[in-house]
Amino acid sequence: MGGRVVLPGFVDSHTHLIHAASRAEEYELKIQGASYEEIGRKGGGILNSVRKLRAESAERLKARARAALEEFASYGTTTVEAKSGYGLDLTSELKILRLQRELNREQPLEIVSTFLGAHVVPAEFRGKPDGTSRYIALVLGRMLPEVVSDHLAEFCDVFCDRGAFTRNESRRILSAAKQHGLAPRLHAEQLSHTGATQLGVELGAASCDHLEQVNTADIRALAKSETAATLLPGCDFHLGWANYAPARKLIEAGAIVALATDYNPGTSPTVSMPMVLSLACSQLRMSPAEAITAATVNAAYALRRETRVGSLEAGKQADLAVFEVEDYREIPYYFGMQRCWMTMKNGEIIYMRN
Ligand SMILES: [Zn+2]
């Protein structure tokens, strides 16, 4: 067999898998330069996805996610982290996490569940003086205990940013989650610098994700820690922000850099890890080898699965992706092209190009 390259299956360590619909209606506003906040005021943004998800049936949400998972596999991905966070009420958050559990059992990709009840404050709690604290009370008092008692998630994430949760609120939520046995991870320093990275390191988070706004002290803290630095260049690319995370500085400082798609309808509508590799090379200035490492074994580490997946070694699962290229560097080199020829999960072929 010539002209093919075998890699470990990609581990996509940051996705918002379950959502009701695209947000293509906001796309033109974004192209025209509308800010996150302006789009929110026009009824767009995360709350738009929340409204749509609450109104959607579990069957349709599941069918949409299942179709996406087949596409993930067709690009060489074999493990997918998935977050709740478009429900933001008890019923809808549990609905998402239960669907993730069903999908994990019913299709070949492994799904790693993260509870993101603290994505943003939902509309019904906004505009009231104690709205945020009442919503946090709901997350901690009602949602978290149910998630834990039903074993619906392994991780707890918080969107710690302007317009979402402060560092102190994030600390409260993640500390409580940790006491309940959920490992913390964070959306950190995407839109503004909040100190979320330092908080993540302090709490022993599995990963701090985004990191567009990190400063030198954050980079140093990550480098000294066991917390992965997960970069999501698809987001900046889709939004046209050209505000990519300082991957080179993170790598040179010694941080554990991972890459993920951040598959979601608002800021990164892609399931393609090869496209993320292309962005990592051309925009983040990572070498093809660094990018592949970040999308496989480092991402497995970010999901605490590095002993089981993420590399081709005796004793690990046979999760692999085969590409129709002459040289591994051609995987990021051909951008936006489908070069994946076959994907295997646990020794079974789950995708084969016709
Ligand atoms: Zn995200």
CSV table of C-alpha atoms and ligand atoms in Angstrom, one decimal:
chain,number,residue,atom,x,y,z
A,1,MET,CA,0.0,0.0,0.0
A,2,GLY,CA,1.6,3.3,-1.1
A,3,GLY,CA,0.7,6.9,-0.8
A,4,ARG,CA,-1.0,6.8,2.5
A,5,VAL,CA,-0.2,8.0,6.0
A,6,VAL,CA,-1.5,6.5,9.2
A,7,LEU,CA,-2.1,8.7,12.3
A,8,PRO,CA,-3.7,8.1,15.7
A,9,GLY,CA,-7.4,9.0,15.4
A,10,PHE,CA,-7.9,12.7,16.3
A,11,VAL,CA,-9.1,13.5,19.7
A,12,ASP,CA,-11.4,16.6,19.5
A,13,SER,CA,-11.3,17.9,23.1
A,14,HIS,CA,-13.7,20.8,22.8
A,15,THR,CA,-17.1,20.7,21.1
A,16,HIS,CA,-20.6,21.9,21.6
A,17,LEU,CA,-22.0,18.9,19.8
A,18,ILE,CA,-25.6,19.1,20.6
A,19,HIS,CA,-27.5,22.1,19.2
A,20,ALA,CA,-30.7,22.6,17.3
A,21,ALA,CA,-29.6,24.6,14.2
A,22,SER,CA,-27.0,26.6,12.5
A,23,ARG,CA,-26.8,30.4,13.1
A,24,ALA,CA,-26.2,31.2,9.5
A,25,GLU,CA,-28.6,34.1,9.9
A,26,GLU,CA,-26.0,35.9,12.1
A,27,TYR,CA,-23.2,35.2,9.7
A,28,GLU,CA,-23.7,38.3,7.5
A,29,LEU,CA,-23.9,40.5,10.6
A,30,LYS,CA,-20.6,39.1,11.7
A,31,ILE,CA,-19.0,39.7,8.3
A,32,GLN,CA,-20.2,43.3,8.5
A,33,GLY,CA,-18.3,43.5,11.8
A,34,ALA,CA,-21.0,43.4,14.4
A,35,SER,CA,-19.6,42.6,17.8
A,36,TYR,CA,-20.6,39.6,20.0
A,37,GLU,CA,-22.6,42.0,22.2
A,38,GLU,CA,-24.4,43.7,19.3
A,39,ILE,CA,-25.4,40.3,17.9
A,40,GLY,CA,-26.6,39.3,21.4
A,41,ARG,CA,-28.8,42.5,21.5
A,42,LYS,CA,-30.3,41.5,18.2
A,43,GLY,CA,-31.4,38.2,19.6
A,44,GLY,CA,-28.4,36.3,18.4
A,45,GLY,CA,-25.5,34.6,20.1
A,46,ILE,CA,-25.6,31.8,22.6
A,47,LEU,CA,-29.1,32.7,23.8
A,48,ASN,CA,-30.3,32.2,20.2
A,49,SER,CA,-29.1,28.6,20.3
A,50,VAL,CA,-30.6,28.2,23.8
A,51,ARG,CA,-34.0,29.3,22.5
A,52,LYS,CA,-33.8,26.9,19.6
A,53,LEU,CA,-32.6,24.0,21.6
A,54,ARG,CA,-35.3,24.3,24.3
A,55,ALA,CA,-37.9,24.2,21.5
A,56,GLU,CA,-36.4,21.2,19.7
A,57,SER,CA,-37.4,17.6,20.3
A,58,ALA,CA,-34.8,15.1,21.8
A,59,GLU,CA,-35.2,12.9,18.6
A,60,ARG,CA,-34.3,15.8,16.3
A,61,LEU,CA,-31.4,16.9,18.4
A,62,LYS,CA,-30.1,13.4,18.5
A,63,ALA,CA,-30.4,12.9,14.7
A,64,ARG,CA,-28.5,16.1,14.1
A,65,ALA,CA,-25.7,15.2,16.5
A,66,ARG,CA,-25.5,11.7,15.1
A,67,ALA,CA,-25.1,13.0,11.6
A,68,ALA,CA,-22.3,15.3,12.8
A,69,LEU,CA,-20.6,12.4,14.5
A,70,GLU,CA,-20.5,10.5,11.2
A,71,GLU,CA,-18.9,13.6,9.7
A,72,PHE,CA,-16.3,13.8,12.5
A,73,ALA,CA,-15.4,10.2,11.8
A,74,SER,CA,-15.0,11.0,8.1
A,75,TYR,CA,-12.3,13.5,8.9
A,76,GLY,CA,-10.4,11.1,11.1
A,77,THR,CA,-11.7,11.9,14.6
A,78,THR,CA,-12.3,9.0,16.9
A,79,THR,CA,-12.9,10.7,20.3
A,80,VAL,CA,-15.1,13.8,20.9
A,81,GLU,CA,-15.6,15.8,24.0
A,82,ALA,CA,-19.2,17.3,24.1
A,83,LYS,CA,-20.5,20.1,26.3
A,84,SER,CA,-24.0,20.9,27.5
A,85,GLY,CA,-24.7,24.7,27.8
A,86,TYR,CA,-27.4,25.4,25.2
A,87,GLY,CA,-30.1,24.3,27.7
A,88,LEU,CA,-29.5,26.5,30.7
A,89,ASP,CA,-32.5,25.1,32.6
A,90,LEU,CA,-32.6,21.9,34.6
A,91,THR,CA,-34.7,19.9,32.0
A,92,SER,CA,-32.8,21.0,28.9
A,93,GLU,CA,-29.3,20.6,30.4
A,94,LEU,CA,-30.2,17.1,31.5
A,95,LYS,CA,-31.7,16.4,28.1
A,96,ILE,CA,-28.4,17.3,26.4
A,97,LEU,CA,-26.3,15.2,28.7
A,98,ARG,CA,-28.6,12.2,28.5
A,99,LEU,CA,-28.5,12.4,24.7
A,100,GLN,CA,-24.7,12.5,24.8
A,101,ARG,CA,-24.8,9.3,27.0
A,102,GLU,CA,-27.2,7.6,24.5
A,103,LEU,CA,-25.0,8.6,21.5
A,104,ASN,CA,-21.9,7.3,23.3
A,105,ARG,CA,-23.6,3.9,23.5
A,106,GLU,CA,-25.3,3.9,20.2
A,107,GLN,CA,-22.5,4.9,17.7
A,108,PRO,CA,-18.8,4.1,17.5
A,109,LEU,CA,-17.1,7.4,18.5
A,110,GLU,CA,-16.3,7.8,22.2
A,111,ILE,CA,-18.1,10.9,23.6
A,112,VAL,CA,-16.7,12.6,26.7
A,113,SER,CA,-19.3,14.6,28.6
A,114,THR,CA,-18.8,18.0,30.1
A,115,PHE,CA,-21.4,19.9,32.1
A,116,LEU,CA,-21.5,23.6,31.0
A,117,GLY,CA,-24.5,24.8,32.9
A,118,ALA,CA,-22.5,28.0,33.4
A,119,HIS,CA,-22.2,29.0,29.8
A,120,VAL,CA,-24.1,32.3,30.1
A,121,VAL,CA,-26.9,33.5,32.3
A,122,PRO,CA,-30.2,32.6,30.5
A,123,ALA,CA,-32.7,35.3,29.4
A,124,GLU,CA,-35.2,34.6,32.2
A,125,PHE,CA,-32.6,35.6,34.9
A,126,ARG,CA,-31.2,38.6,33.1
A,127,GLY,CA,-31.9,42.2,33.9
A,128,LYS,CA,-32.6,41.4,37.6
A,129,PRO,CA,-30.2,42.7,40.2
A,130,ASP,CA,-29.7,39.2,41.7
A,131,GLY,CA,-30.3,37.3,38.5
A,132,THR,CA,-26.8,35.9,38.1
A,133,SER,CA,-26.5,34.7,41.7
A,134,ARG,CA,-30.0,33.1,41.4
A,135,TYR,CA,-28.9,31.3,38.3
A,136,ILE,CA,-25.7,30.1,39.9
A,137,ALA,CA,-27.8,28.9,42.8
A,138,LEU,CA,-29.8,26.9,40.3
A,139,VAL,CA,-26.7,25.5,38.6
A,140,LEU,CA,-25.1,24.5,42.0
A,141,GLY,CA,-28.3,23.5,43.9
A,142,ARG,CA,-30.3,21.7,41.3
A,143,MET,CA,-28.4,20.9,38.1
A,144,LEU,CA,-25.0,19.8,39.5
A,145,PRO,CA,-26.5,17.3,42.0
A,146,GLU,CA,-28.6,15.7,39.3
A,147,VAL,CA,-25.7,15.6,36.8
A,148,VAL,CA,-23.5,13.9,39.5
A,149,SER,CA,-26.1,11.4,40.8
A,150,ASP,CA,-26.9,10.3,37.3
A,151,HIS,CA,-23.2,10.1,36.2
A,152,LEU,CA,-23.9,12.4,33.3
A,153,ALA,CA,-20.6,14.2,33.1
A,154,GLU,CA,-16.9,13.7,33.8
A,155,PHE,CA,-16.0,17.4,33.6
A,156,CYS,CA,-17.4,20.8,34.5
A,157,ASP,CA,-16.7,23.8,32.3
A,158,VAL,CA,-17.4,27.5,32.8
A,159,PHE,CA,-17.4,30.3,30.3
A,160,CYS,CA,-15.3,32.8,32.3
A,161,ASP,CA,-15.5,36.0,30.2
A,162,ARG,CA,-17.0,39.3,29.6
A,163,GLY,CA,-20.8,38.8,29.3
A,164,ALA,CA,-20.6,35.4,31.0
A,165,PHE,CA,-19.2,34.6,34.4
A,166,THR,CA,-16.5,36.4,36.4
A,167,ARG,CA,-13.4,34.8,37.9
A,168,ASN,CA,-15.0,34.6,41.4
A,169,GLU,CA,-18.2,33.2,40.1
A,170,SER,CA,-16.2,30.6,38.1
A,171,ARG,CA,-14.2,29.7,41.1
A,172,ARG,CA,-17.4,29.1,43.1
A,173,ILE,CA,-18.9,26.9,40.4
A,174,LEU,CA,-15.8,24.9,39.6
A,175,SER,CA,-14.9,24.4,43.3
A,176,ALA,CA,-18.3,23.0,43.9
A,177,ALA,CA,-18.1,20.8,40.9
A,178,LYS,CA,-14.7,19.5,42.0
A,179,GLN,CA,-16.1,18.6,45.4
A,180,HIS,CA,-18.7,16.6,43.5
A,181,GLY,CA,-16.0,14.7,41.6
A,182,LEU,CA,-16.2,16.6,38.3
A,183,ALA,CA,-12.8,17.7,36.9
A,184,PRO,CA,-12.7,21.4,36.0
A,185,ARG,CA,-12.0,22.9,32.6
A,186,LEU,CA,-12.5,26.5,31.4
A,187,HIS,CA,-13.3,28.8,28.5
A,188,ALA,CA,-10.5,31.2,29.4
A,189,GLU,CA,-9.3,34.6,28.0
A,190,GLN,CA,-11.2,34.5,24.7
A,191,LEU,CA,-12.9,37.9,24.5
A,192,SER,CA,-11.2,39.6,27.4
A,193,HIS,CA,-8.6,38.9,30.0
A,194,THR,CA,-10.3,37.8,33.2
A,195,GLY,CA,-7.7,35.7,35.1
A,196,ALA,CA,-9.5,32.5,34.1
A,197,THR,CA,-6.2,30.8,33.2
A,198,GLN,CA,-4.6,31.4,36.6
A,199,LEU,CA,-7.8,30.2,38.2
A,200,GLY,CA,-7.7,27.0,36.0
A,201,VAL,CA,-4.1,26.4,37.1
A,202,GLU,CA,-4.9,27.0,40.7
A,203,LEU,CA,-7.8,24.5,40.6
A,204,GLY,CA,-5.8,21.9,38.7
A,205,ALA,CA,-8.1,22.2,35.6
A,206,ALA,CA,-7.6,19.5,32.9
A,207,SER,CA,-7.5,22.3,30.4
A,208,CYS,CA,-7.9,26.0,29.8
A,209,ASP,CA,-9.3,26.6,26.3
A,210,HIS,CA,-9.2,29.6,23.8
A,211,LEU,CA,-6.4,31.7,25.4
A,212,GLU,CA,-6.4,34.4,22.7
A,213,GLN,CA,-5.9,37.1,25.4
A,214,VAL,CA,-3.3,35.3,27.6
A,215,ASN,CA,-0.4,37.4,29.0
A,216,THR,CA,3.1,36.4,29.9
A,217,ALA,CA,2.3,35.5,33.5
A,218,ASP,CA,-0.5,33.2,32.3
A,219,ILE,CA,1.8,31.5,29.8
A,220,ARG,CA,4.4,31.0,32.6
A,221,ALA,CA,1.7,29.6,34.9
A,222,LEU,CA,0.4,27.2,32.2
A,223,ALA,CA,4.0,26.1,31.4
A,224,LYS,CA,4.7,25.2,35.0
A,225,SER,CA,1.3,23.4,35.4
A,226,GLU,CA,-0.2,20.1,34.3
A,227,THR,CA,-3.2,22.0,32.8
A,228,ALA,CA,-3.4,21.7,29.0
A,229,ALA,CA,-3.6,24.8,26.9
A,230,THR,CA,-6.3,24.1,24.2
A,231,LEU,CA,-6.3,26.3,21.2
A,232,LEU,CA,-9.3,26.8,19.0
A,233,PRO,CA,-8.2,28.6,15.8
A,234,GLY,CA,-11.4,27.7,13.9
A,235,CYS,CA,-13.2,30.3,16.0
A,236,ASP,CA,-10.9,33.2,15.1
A,237,PHE,CA,-11.0,32.1,11.5
A,238,HIS,CA,-14.7,31.9,11.2
A,239,LEU,CA,-15.2,35.2,12.9
A,240,GLY,CA,-12.5,36.8,10.9
A,241,TRP,CA,-10.9,38.2,14.0
A,242,ALA,CA,-7.2,37.4,13.2
A,243,ASN,CA,-6.6,37.4,16.9
A,244,TYR,CA,-5.1,33.9,17.3
A,245,ALA,CA,-3.7,32.6,20.5
A,246,PRO,CA,0.1,32.8,21.0
A,247,ALA,CA,0.8,29.2,20.2
A,248,ARG,CA,4.6,29.6,19.7
A,249,LYS,CA,5.0,31.4,23.0
A,250,LEU,CA,3.0,28.6,24.8
A,251,ILE,CA,5.0,25.9,23.1
A,252,GLU,CA,8.4,27.6,23.7
A,253,ALA,CA,7.5,28.1,27.4
A,254,GLY,CA,6.8,24.4,27.7
A,255,ALA,CA,2.9,24.4,28.0
A,256,ILE,CA,1.0,21.3,26.9
A,257,VAL,CA,-0.7,22.6,23.8
A,258,ALA,CA,-3.8,20.9,22.4
A,259,LEU,CA,-6.0,21.7,19.4
A,260,ALA,CA,-9.7,21.3,19.0
A,261,THR,CA,-12.5,22.3,16.6
A,262,ASP,CA,-14.8,24.0,19.1
A,263,TYR,CA,-17.6,22.7,16.8
A,264,ASN,CA,-20.5,25.0,17.6
A,265,PRO,CA,-23.1,26.9,15.6
A,266,GLY,CA,-22.0,30.4,16.6
A,267,THR,CA,-18.3,30.7,16.3
A,268,SER,CA,-16.8,27.5,14.8
A,269,PRO,CA,-19.1,25.5,12.6
A,270,THR,CA,-16.7,22.8,11.5
A,271,VAL,CA,-16.0,19.2,12.5
A,272,SER,CA,-12.8,19.0,10.5
A,273,MET,CA,-9.6,18.5,12.5
A,274,PRO,CA,-7.5,18.5,9.3
A,275,MET,CA,-8.8,22.1,8.7
A,276,VAL,CA,-7.8,23.0,12.3
A,277,LEU,CA,-4.3,21.6,11.6
A,278,SER,CA,-4.1,23.8,8.5
A,279,LEU,CA,-5.0,26.9,10.6
A,280,ALA,CA,-2.6,25.8,13.4
A,281,CYS,CA,0.2,25.7,10.8
A,282,SER,CA,-0.6,28.8,8.8
A,283,GLN,CA,-2.0,31.1,11.5
A,284,LEU,CA,-0.5,29.8,14.8
A,285,ARG,CA,2.8,29.0,13.2
A,286,MET,CA,2.9,25.5,14.6
A,287,SER,CA,4.9,22.9,12.6
A,288,PRO,CA,2.8,20.0,11.1
A,289,ALA,CA,4.3,17.7,13.7
A,290,GLU,CA,3.4,20.0,16.6
A,291,ALA,CA,-0.1,20.4,15.3
A,292,ILE,CA,-0.6,16.6,14.9
A,293,THR,CA,0.7,16.0,18.4
A,294,ALA,CA,-1.6,18.7,19.7
A,295,ALA,CA,-4.6,17.1,18.0
A,296,THR,CA,-3.9,13.6,19.2
A,297,VAL,CA,-1.9,12.7,22.3
A,298,ASN,CA,-2.0,16.2,23.9
A,299,ALA,CA,-5.7,16.4,23.3
A,300,ALA,CA,-6.1,12.9,24.8
A,301,TYR,CA,-4.2,14.2,27.8
A,302,ALA,CA,-6.6,17.2,28.0
A,303,LEU,CA,-9.4,14.7,28.3
A,304,ARG,CA,-7.4,12.5,30.7
A,305,ARG,CA,-7.3,9.6,28.3
A,306,GLU,CA,-3.7,9.7,27.3
A,307,THR,CA,-3.1,6.1,28.6
A,308,ARG,CA,-5.8,4.8,26.3
A,309,VAL,CA,-5.9,6.9,23.1
A,310,GLY,CA,-4.0,9.6,21.2
A,311,SER,CA,-1.0,7.6,20.0
A,312,LEU,CA,-0.3,4.3,18.2
A,313,GLU,CA,1.3,2.2,20.9
A,314,ALA,CA,1.0,-1.4,22.1
A,315,GLY,CA,-1.6,-1.5,24.9
A,316,LYS,CA,-3.6,1.4,23.5
A,317,GLN,CA,-6.9,1.3,21.6
A,318,ALA,CA,-6.6,0.8,17.9
A,319,ASP,CA,-8.0,4.3,17.1
A,320,LEU,CA,-6.5,5.5,13.8
A,321,ALA,CA,-7.0,7.6,10.7
A,322,VAL,CA,-5.5,6.9,7.3
A,323,PHE,CA,-5.0,9.8,4.9
A,324,GLU,CA,-4.4,9.6,1.1
A,325,VAL,CA,-1.2,11.7,1.1
A,326,GLU,CA,2.4,11.0,0.4
A,327,ASP,CA,3.8,12.8,3.4
A,328,TYR,CA,2.2,13.6,6.8
A,329,ARG,CA,2.9,17.3,6.1
A,330,GLU,CA,0.4,17.2,3.3
A,331,ILE,CA,-2.5,16.7,5.8
A,332,PRO,CA,-2.4,20.4,6.9
A,333,TYR,CA,-0.9,21.5,3.6
A,334,TYR,CA,-4.1,20.7,1.7
A,335,PHE,CA,-6.6,23.0,3.5
A,336,GLY,CA,-10.3,22.4,3.4
A,337,MET,CA,-9.9,19.2,1.4
A,338,GLN,CA,-11.1,15.8,2.3
A,339,ARG,CA,-8.0,13.5,2.3
A,340,CYS,CA,-9.1,11.0,5.0
A,341,TRP,CA,-9.4,7.6,3.5
A,342,MET,CA,-10.3,5.4,6.4
A,343,THR,CA,-11.0,5.8,10.1
A,344,MET,CA,-10.8,3.0,12.7
A,345,LYS,CA,-12.2,3.0,16.2
A,346,ASN,CA,-11.1,0.3,18.6
A,347,GLY,CA,-9.9,-1.9,15.7
A,348,GLU,CA,-13.2,-1.5,13.7
A,349,ILE,CA,-13.5,0.4,10.5
A,350,ILE,CA,-16.0,3.2,11.1
A,351,TYR,CA,-15.4,5.2,7.9
A,352,MET,CA,-14.2,4.3,4.5
A,353,ARG,CA,-13.9,6.7,1.6
A,354,ASN,CA,-15.8,5.4,-1.5
B,1,ZN,ZN,-16.5,26.4,23.5
